Coordinates of C-alpha atoms in Angstrom, one line a residue:
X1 CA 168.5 128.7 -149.4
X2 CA 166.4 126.2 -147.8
X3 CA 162.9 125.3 -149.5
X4 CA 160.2 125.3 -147.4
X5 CA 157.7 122.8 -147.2
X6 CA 156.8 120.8 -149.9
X7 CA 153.3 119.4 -149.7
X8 CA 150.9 121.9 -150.0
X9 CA 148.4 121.2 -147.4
X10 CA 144.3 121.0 -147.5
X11 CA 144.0 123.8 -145.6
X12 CA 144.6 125.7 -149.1
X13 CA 142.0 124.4 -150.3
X14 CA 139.8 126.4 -147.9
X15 CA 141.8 129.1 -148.1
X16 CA 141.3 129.3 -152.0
X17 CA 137.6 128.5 -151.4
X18 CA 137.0 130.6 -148.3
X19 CA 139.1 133.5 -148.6
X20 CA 137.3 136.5 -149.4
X21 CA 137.9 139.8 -147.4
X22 CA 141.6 139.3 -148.9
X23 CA 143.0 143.1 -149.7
X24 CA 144.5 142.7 -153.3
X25 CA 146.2 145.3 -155.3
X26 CA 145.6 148.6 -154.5
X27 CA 147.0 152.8 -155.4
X28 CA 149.6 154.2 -153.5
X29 CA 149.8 158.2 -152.8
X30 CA 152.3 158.4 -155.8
X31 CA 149.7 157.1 -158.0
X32 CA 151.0 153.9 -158.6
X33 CA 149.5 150.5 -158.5
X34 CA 150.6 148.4 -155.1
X35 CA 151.3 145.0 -155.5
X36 CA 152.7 142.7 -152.9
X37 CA 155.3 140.0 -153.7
X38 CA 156.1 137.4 -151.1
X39 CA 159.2 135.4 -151.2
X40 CA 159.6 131.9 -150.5
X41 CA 162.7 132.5 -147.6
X42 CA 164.5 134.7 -146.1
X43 CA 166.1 136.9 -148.4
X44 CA 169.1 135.6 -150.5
X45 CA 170.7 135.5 -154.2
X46 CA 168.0 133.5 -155.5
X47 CA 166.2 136.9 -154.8
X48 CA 168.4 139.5 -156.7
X49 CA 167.0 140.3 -159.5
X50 CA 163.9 141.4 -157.3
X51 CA 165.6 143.7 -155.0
X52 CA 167.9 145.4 -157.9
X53 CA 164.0 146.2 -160.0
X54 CA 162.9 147.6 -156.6
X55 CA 166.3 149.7 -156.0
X56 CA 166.8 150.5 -159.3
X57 CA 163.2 151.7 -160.3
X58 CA 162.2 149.6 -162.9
X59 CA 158.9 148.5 -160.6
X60 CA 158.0 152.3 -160.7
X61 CA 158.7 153.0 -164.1
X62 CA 156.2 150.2 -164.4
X63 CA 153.7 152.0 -162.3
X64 CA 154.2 149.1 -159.5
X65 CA 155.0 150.0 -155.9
X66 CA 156.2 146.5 -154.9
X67 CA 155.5 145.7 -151.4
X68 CA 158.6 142.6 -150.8
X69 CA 157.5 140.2 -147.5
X70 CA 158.5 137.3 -145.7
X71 CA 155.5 134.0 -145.7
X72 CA 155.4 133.9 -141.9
X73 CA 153.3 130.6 -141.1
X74 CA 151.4 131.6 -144.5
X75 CA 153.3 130.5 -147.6
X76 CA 153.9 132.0 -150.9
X77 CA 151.2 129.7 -152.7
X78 CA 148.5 130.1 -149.9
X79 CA 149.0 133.8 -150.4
X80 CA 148.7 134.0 -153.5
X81 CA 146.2 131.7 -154.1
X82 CA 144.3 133.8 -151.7
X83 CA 144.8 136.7 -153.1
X84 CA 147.0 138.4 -150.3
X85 CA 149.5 138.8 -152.2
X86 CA 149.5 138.9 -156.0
X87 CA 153.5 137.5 -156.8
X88 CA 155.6 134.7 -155.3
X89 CA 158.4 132.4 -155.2
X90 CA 157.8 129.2 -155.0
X91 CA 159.2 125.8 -156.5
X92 CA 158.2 123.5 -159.6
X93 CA 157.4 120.8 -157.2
X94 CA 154.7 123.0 -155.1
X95 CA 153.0 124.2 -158.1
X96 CA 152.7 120.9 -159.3
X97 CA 151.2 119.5 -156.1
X98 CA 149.0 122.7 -155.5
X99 CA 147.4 121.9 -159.6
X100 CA 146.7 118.7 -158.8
X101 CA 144.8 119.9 -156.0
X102 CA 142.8 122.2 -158.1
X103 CA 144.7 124.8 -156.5
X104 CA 144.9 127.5 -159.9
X105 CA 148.5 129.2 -159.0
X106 CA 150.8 129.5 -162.4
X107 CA 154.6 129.7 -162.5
X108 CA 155.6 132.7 -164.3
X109 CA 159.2 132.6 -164.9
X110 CA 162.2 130.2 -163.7
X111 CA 164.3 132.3 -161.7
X112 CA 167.5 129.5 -162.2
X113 CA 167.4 127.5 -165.5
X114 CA 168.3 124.5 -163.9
X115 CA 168.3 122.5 -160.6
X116 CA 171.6 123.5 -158.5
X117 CA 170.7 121.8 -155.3
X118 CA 172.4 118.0 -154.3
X119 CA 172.9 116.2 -151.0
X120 CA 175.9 118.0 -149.7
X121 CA 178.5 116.6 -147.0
X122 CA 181.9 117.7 -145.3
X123 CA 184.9 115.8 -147.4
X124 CA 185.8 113.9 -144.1
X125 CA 182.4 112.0 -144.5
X126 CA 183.5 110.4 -147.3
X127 CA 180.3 110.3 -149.1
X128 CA 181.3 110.7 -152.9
X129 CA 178.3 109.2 -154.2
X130 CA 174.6 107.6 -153.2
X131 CA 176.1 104.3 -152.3
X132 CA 177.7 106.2 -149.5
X133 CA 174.8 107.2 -148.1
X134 CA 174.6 103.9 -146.6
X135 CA 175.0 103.5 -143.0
X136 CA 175.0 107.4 -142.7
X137 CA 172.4 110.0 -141.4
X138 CA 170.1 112.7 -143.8
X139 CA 168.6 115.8 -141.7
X140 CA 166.2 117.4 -143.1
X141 CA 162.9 119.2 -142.8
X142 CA 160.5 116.5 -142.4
X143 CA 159.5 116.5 -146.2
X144 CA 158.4 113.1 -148.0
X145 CA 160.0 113.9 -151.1
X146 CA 163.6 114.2 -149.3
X147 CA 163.0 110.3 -148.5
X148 CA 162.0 109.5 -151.9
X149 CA 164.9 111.8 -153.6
X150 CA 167.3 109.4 -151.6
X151 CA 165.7 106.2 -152.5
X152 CA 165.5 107.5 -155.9
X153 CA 169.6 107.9 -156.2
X154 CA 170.6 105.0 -154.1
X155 CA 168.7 102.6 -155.6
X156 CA 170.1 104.1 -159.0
X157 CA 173.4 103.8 -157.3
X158 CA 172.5 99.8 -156.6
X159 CA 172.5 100.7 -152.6
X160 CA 169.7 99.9 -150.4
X161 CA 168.3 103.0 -148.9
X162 CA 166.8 101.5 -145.5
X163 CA 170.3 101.9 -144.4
X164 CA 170.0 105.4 -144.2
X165 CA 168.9 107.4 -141.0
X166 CA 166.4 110.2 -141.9
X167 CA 166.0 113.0 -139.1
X168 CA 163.6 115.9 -139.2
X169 CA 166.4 118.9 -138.0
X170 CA 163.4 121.7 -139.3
X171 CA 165.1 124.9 -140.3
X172 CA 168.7 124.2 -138.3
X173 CA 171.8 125.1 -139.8
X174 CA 173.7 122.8 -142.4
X175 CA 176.8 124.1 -140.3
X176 CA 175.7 123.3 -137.2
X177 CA 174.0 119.8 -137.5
X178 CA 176.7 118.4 -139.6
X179 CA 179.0 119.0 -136.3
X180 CA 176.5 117.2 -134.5
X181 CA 174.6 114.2 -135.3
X182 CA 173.8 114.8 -139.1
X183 CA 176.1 113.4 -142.1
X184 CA 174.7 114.8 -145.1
X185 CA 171.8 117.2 -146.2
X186 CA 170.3 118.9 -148.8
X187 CA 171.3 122.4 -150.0
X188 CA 171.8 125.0 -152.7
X189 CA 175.5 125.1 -153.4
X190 CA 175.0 128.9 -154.7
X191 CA 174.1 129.8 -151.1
X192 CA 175.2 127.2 -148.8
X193 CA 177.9 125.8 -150.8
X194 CA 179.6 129.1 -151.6
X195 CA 179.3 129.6 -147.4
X196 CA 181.3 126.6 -147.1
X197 CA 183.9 128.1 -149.6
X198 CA 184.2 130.9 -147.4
X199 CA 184.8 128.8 -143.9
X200 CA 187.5 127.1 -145.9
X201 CA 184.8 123.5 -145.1
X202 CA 185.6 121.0 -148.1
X203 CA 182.1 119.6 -149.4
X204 CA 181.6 116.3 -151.6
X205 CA 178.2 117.5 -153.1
X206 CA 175.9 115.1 -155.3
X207 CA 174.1 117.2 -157.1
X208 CA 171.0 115.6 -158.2
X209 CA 170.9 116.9 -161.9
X210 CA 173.9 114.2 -162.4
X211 CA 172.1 111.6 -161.7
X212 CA 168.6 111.6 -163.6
X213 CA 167.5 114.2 -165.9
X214 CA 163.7 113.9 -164.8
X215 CA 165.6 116.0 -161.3
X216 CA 166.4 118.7 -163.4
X217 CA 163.4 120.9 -163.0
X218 CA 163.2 124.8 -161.7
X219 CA 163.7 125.6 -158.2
X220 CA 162.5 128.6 -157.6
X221 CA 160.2 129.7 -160.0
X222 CA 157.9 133.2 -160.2
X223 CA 154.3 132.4 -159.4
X224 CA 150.9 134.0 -160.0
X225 CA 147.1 133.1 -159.9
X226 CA 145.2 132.5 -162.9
X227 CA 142.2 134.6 -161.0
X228 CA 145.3 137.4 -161.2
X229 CA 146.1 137.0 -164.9
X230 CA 142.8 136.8 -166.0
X231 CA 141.4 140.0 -164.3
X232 CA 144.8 142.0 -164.6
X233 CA 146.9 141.0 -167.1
X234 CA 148.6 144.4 -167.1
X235 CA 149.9 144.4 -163.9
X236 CA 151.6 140.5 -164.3
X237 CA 152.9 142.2 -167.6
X238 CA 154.3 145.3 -166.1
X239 CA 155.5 142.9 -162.8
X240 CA 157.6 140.9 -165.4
X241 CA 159.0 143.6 -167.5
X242 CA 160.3 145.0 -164.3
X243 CA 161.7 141.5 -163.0
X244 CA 163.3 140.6 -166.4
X245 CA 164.9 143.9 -166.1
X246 CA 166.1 142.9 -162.4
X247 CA 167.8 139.9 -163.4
X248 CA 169.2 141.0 -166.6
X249 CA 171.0 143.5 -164.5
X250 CA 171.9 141.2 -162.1
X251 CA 173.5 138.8 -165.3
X252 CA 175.3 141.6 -166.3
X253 CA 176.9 143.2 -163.3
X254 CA 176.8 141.0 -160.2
X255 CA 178.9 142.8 -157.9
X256 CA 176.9 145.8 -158.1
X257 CA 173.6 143.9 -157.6
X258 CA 175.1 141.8 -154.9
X259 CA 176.0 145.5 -153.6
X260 CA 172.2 146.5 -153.9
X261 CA 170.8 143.5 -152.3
X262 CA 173.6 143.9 -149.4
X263 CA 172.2 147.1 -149.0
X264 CA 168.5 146.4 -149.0
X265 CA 168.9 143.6 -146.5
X266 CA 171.9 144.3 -144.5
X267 CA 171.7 141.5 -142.1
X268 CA 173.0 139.7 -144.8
X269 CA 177.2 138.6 -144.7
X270 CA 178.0 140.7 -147.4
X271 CA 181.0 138.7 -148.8
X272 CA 178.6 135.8 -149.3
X273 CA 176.4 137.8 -151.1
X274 CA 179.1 138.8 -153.7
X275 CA 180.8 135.0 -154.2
X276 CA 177.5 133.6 -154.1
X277 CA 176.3 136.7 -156.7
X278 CA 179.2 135.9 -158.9
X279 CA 178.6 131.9 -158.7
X280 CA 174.8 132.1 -159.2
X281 CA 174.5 135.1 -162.2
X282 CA 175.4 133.4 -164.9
X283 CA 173.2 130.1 -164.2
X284 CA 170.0 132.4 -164.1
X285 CA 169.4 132.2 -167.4
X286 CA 172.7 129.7 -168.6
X287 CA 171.4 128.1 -171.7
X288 CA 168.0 129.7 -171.8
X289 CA 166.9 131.7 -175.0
X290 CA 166.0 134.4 -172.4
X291 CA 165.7 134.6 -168.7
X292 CA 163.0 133.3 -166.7
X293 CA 161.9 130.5 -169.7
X294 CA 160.4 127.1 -168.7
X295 CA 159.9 124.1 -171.1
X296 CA 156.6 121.8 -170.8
X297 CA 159.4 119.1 -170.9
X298 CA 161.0 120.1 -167.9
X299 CA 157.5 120.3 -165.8
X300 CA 156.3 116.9 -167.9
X301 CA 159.4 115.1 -166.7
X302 CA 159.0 116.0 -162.7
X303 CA 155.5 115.6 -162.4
X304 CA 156.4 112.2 -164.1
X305 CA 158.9 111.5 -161.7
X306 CA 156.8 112.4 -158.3
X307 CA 154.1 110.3 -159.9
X308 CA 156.3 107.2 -160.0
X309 CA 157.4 107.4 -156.2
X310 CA 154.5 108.0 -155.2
X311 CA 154.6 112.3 -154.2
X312 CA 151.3 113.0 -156.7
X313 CA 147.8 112.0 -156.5
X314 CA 145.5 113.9 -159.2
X315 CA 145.5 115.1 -162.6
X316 CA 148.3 117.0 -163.4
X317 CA 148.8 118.9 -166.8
X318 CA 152.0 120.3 -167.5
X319 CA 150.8 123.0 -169.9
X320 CA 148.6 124.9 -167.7
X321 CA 150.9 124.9 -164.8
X322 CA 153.3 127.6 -166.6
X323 CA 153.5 130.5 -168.9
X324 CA 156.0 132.1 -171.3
X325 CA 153.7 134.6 -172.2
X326 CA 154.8 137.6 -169.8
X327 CA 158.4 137.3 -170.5
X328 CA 159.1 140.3 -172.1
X329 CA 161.8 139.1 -174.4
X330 CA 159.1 136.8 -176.5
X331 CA 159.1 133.7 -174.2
X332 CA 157.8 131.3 -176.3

């Protein structure tokens, strides 16, 4: 489950100011109300609870017909901002960098309650913690916040990050750089970690949560525009009851909605998606008085964090960059 870019860029900008002949939500021929929701990556278990309101109905009980796509060379917050699509996924870190650009997209739910990504490694590395990052090689996708996450740990760790080789590998394969000429790189254990399980590779993974709290924000979240919530506040409530739904189920049974996203996307190694279902259902909404919640705190504490190394230029206020309010369940 790679993230995809970080930064989002000026062209946004124009795209939010210039982008007018955009399609938006239509009818469909069964009467109900197309929306189109566009994912952040290729499909995975981050994803479930989407595919299991789709396959299960709860989008047309909501009178949605849910149109699920790919971003292309378009991301999700360009298309949404835009108005191409209505829903996405994106991350806490791109909504906070597309706000301070006066770009209005609004994080909707968290899909996981808490940050399960760290700096993962074969065991024979012997990287057990930031220190060890010393004298070894990151690859990654060319993202300035991977160089400050680093710094950020090591020098926590009293090591001196300029001993550490950054190289841009773009969307390779943890699996197949790590043979090569790469040591250690970033990942989602619930996807990538749970793959290793499977090949029987041991990982040492530093998950970032252990070492600062201000890491612990929501990876990926639900977005929306506030252009969408203001003229249509239905449909983002309808859109939500479904989701909640999704991912409720998914809590509740995941080998049948590993089964169901299997099914939808069958390209997918279907004994992955059921370990990685079982790993990642619970941690959806973990300690969370309902699924999907997010805490000012949590987006207060990042923002803080990118401001300090140097990721955030602008104004950035945490309470207008997410919403409880569409959480069925009584979010706030």
């Amino acid at each position: 489950m790679k993230r995809i870019g970080w930064l989002v860029s000026l062209a946004l900008l124009l795209v939010v100011a210039f982008a007018c002949s955009a399609p938006g939500a239509g009818s469909s021929d069964k009467g109900l109300k197309k929306v189109t929701l566009v994912l952040d990556w290729t499909p995975n278990t981050n994803h479930t609870g989407l595919y299991v309101a789709k396959a299960k109905g709860y989008f047309q009980r909501e009178g949605l017909d849910v149109d699920m796509i790919q971003p292309g060379q378009s991301g999700a917050e360009q298309m949404v901002a835009s108005g191409r699509a209505q829903f996405g996924v994106s991350y806490q870190e791109n909504v906070t960098q597309a706000r301070t650009q006066g770009i209005p997209i609004i994080s909707i739910a968290a899909v996981i309650q808490h940050n399960t990504s760290g700096f993962a490694s074969p065991a024979d590395k012997n990287i057990k913690r930031p220190k060890d990052f010393e004298g070894k090689t990151y690859g990654g996708w060319g993202s300035p916040v991977e160089k400050q996450m680093i710094t950020s740990l090591m020098k926590g760790d009293h090591a001196d990050p300029n001993k550490v080789k950054i190289i841009n590998t773009g969307n390779a394969d943890f699996f197949s750089i790590v043979k090569r000429n790469v040591d250690f790189a970033w990942i989602y254990y619930g996807w990538t970690g749970i793959e290793a399980e499977l090949r029987g590779m041991k990982l040492n993974v530093i998950y970032l949560t252990d070492y600062s709290k201000d890491l612990d924000y929501y990876t990926p979240v639900l977005i929306t525009s506030e252009k969408e919530i203001k003229q249509d506040p239905q449909t983002v409530k309808a859109f939500m009851r479904a989701v909640s739904k999704g991912y409720q189920y998914a809590i509740a049974h995941p080998d049948d909605a590993a089964s169901i996203l299997s099914k939808a996307v069958p390209d997918l190694d279907p004994k992955l998606v059921k370990e990685s279902q079982k790993w990642l259902s619970p941690r959806y909404q973990a300690d969370a008085p309902v699924w999907g919640h997010q805490k000012q705190e949590v987006w207060a504490r990042y923002a803080n964090w990118m401001k300090e190394h140097h990721l955030l230029e602008g104004n950035f206020d945490p309470s207008k960059a997410f919403t409880n309010q569409f959480l069925p369940q009584g979010g706030k």
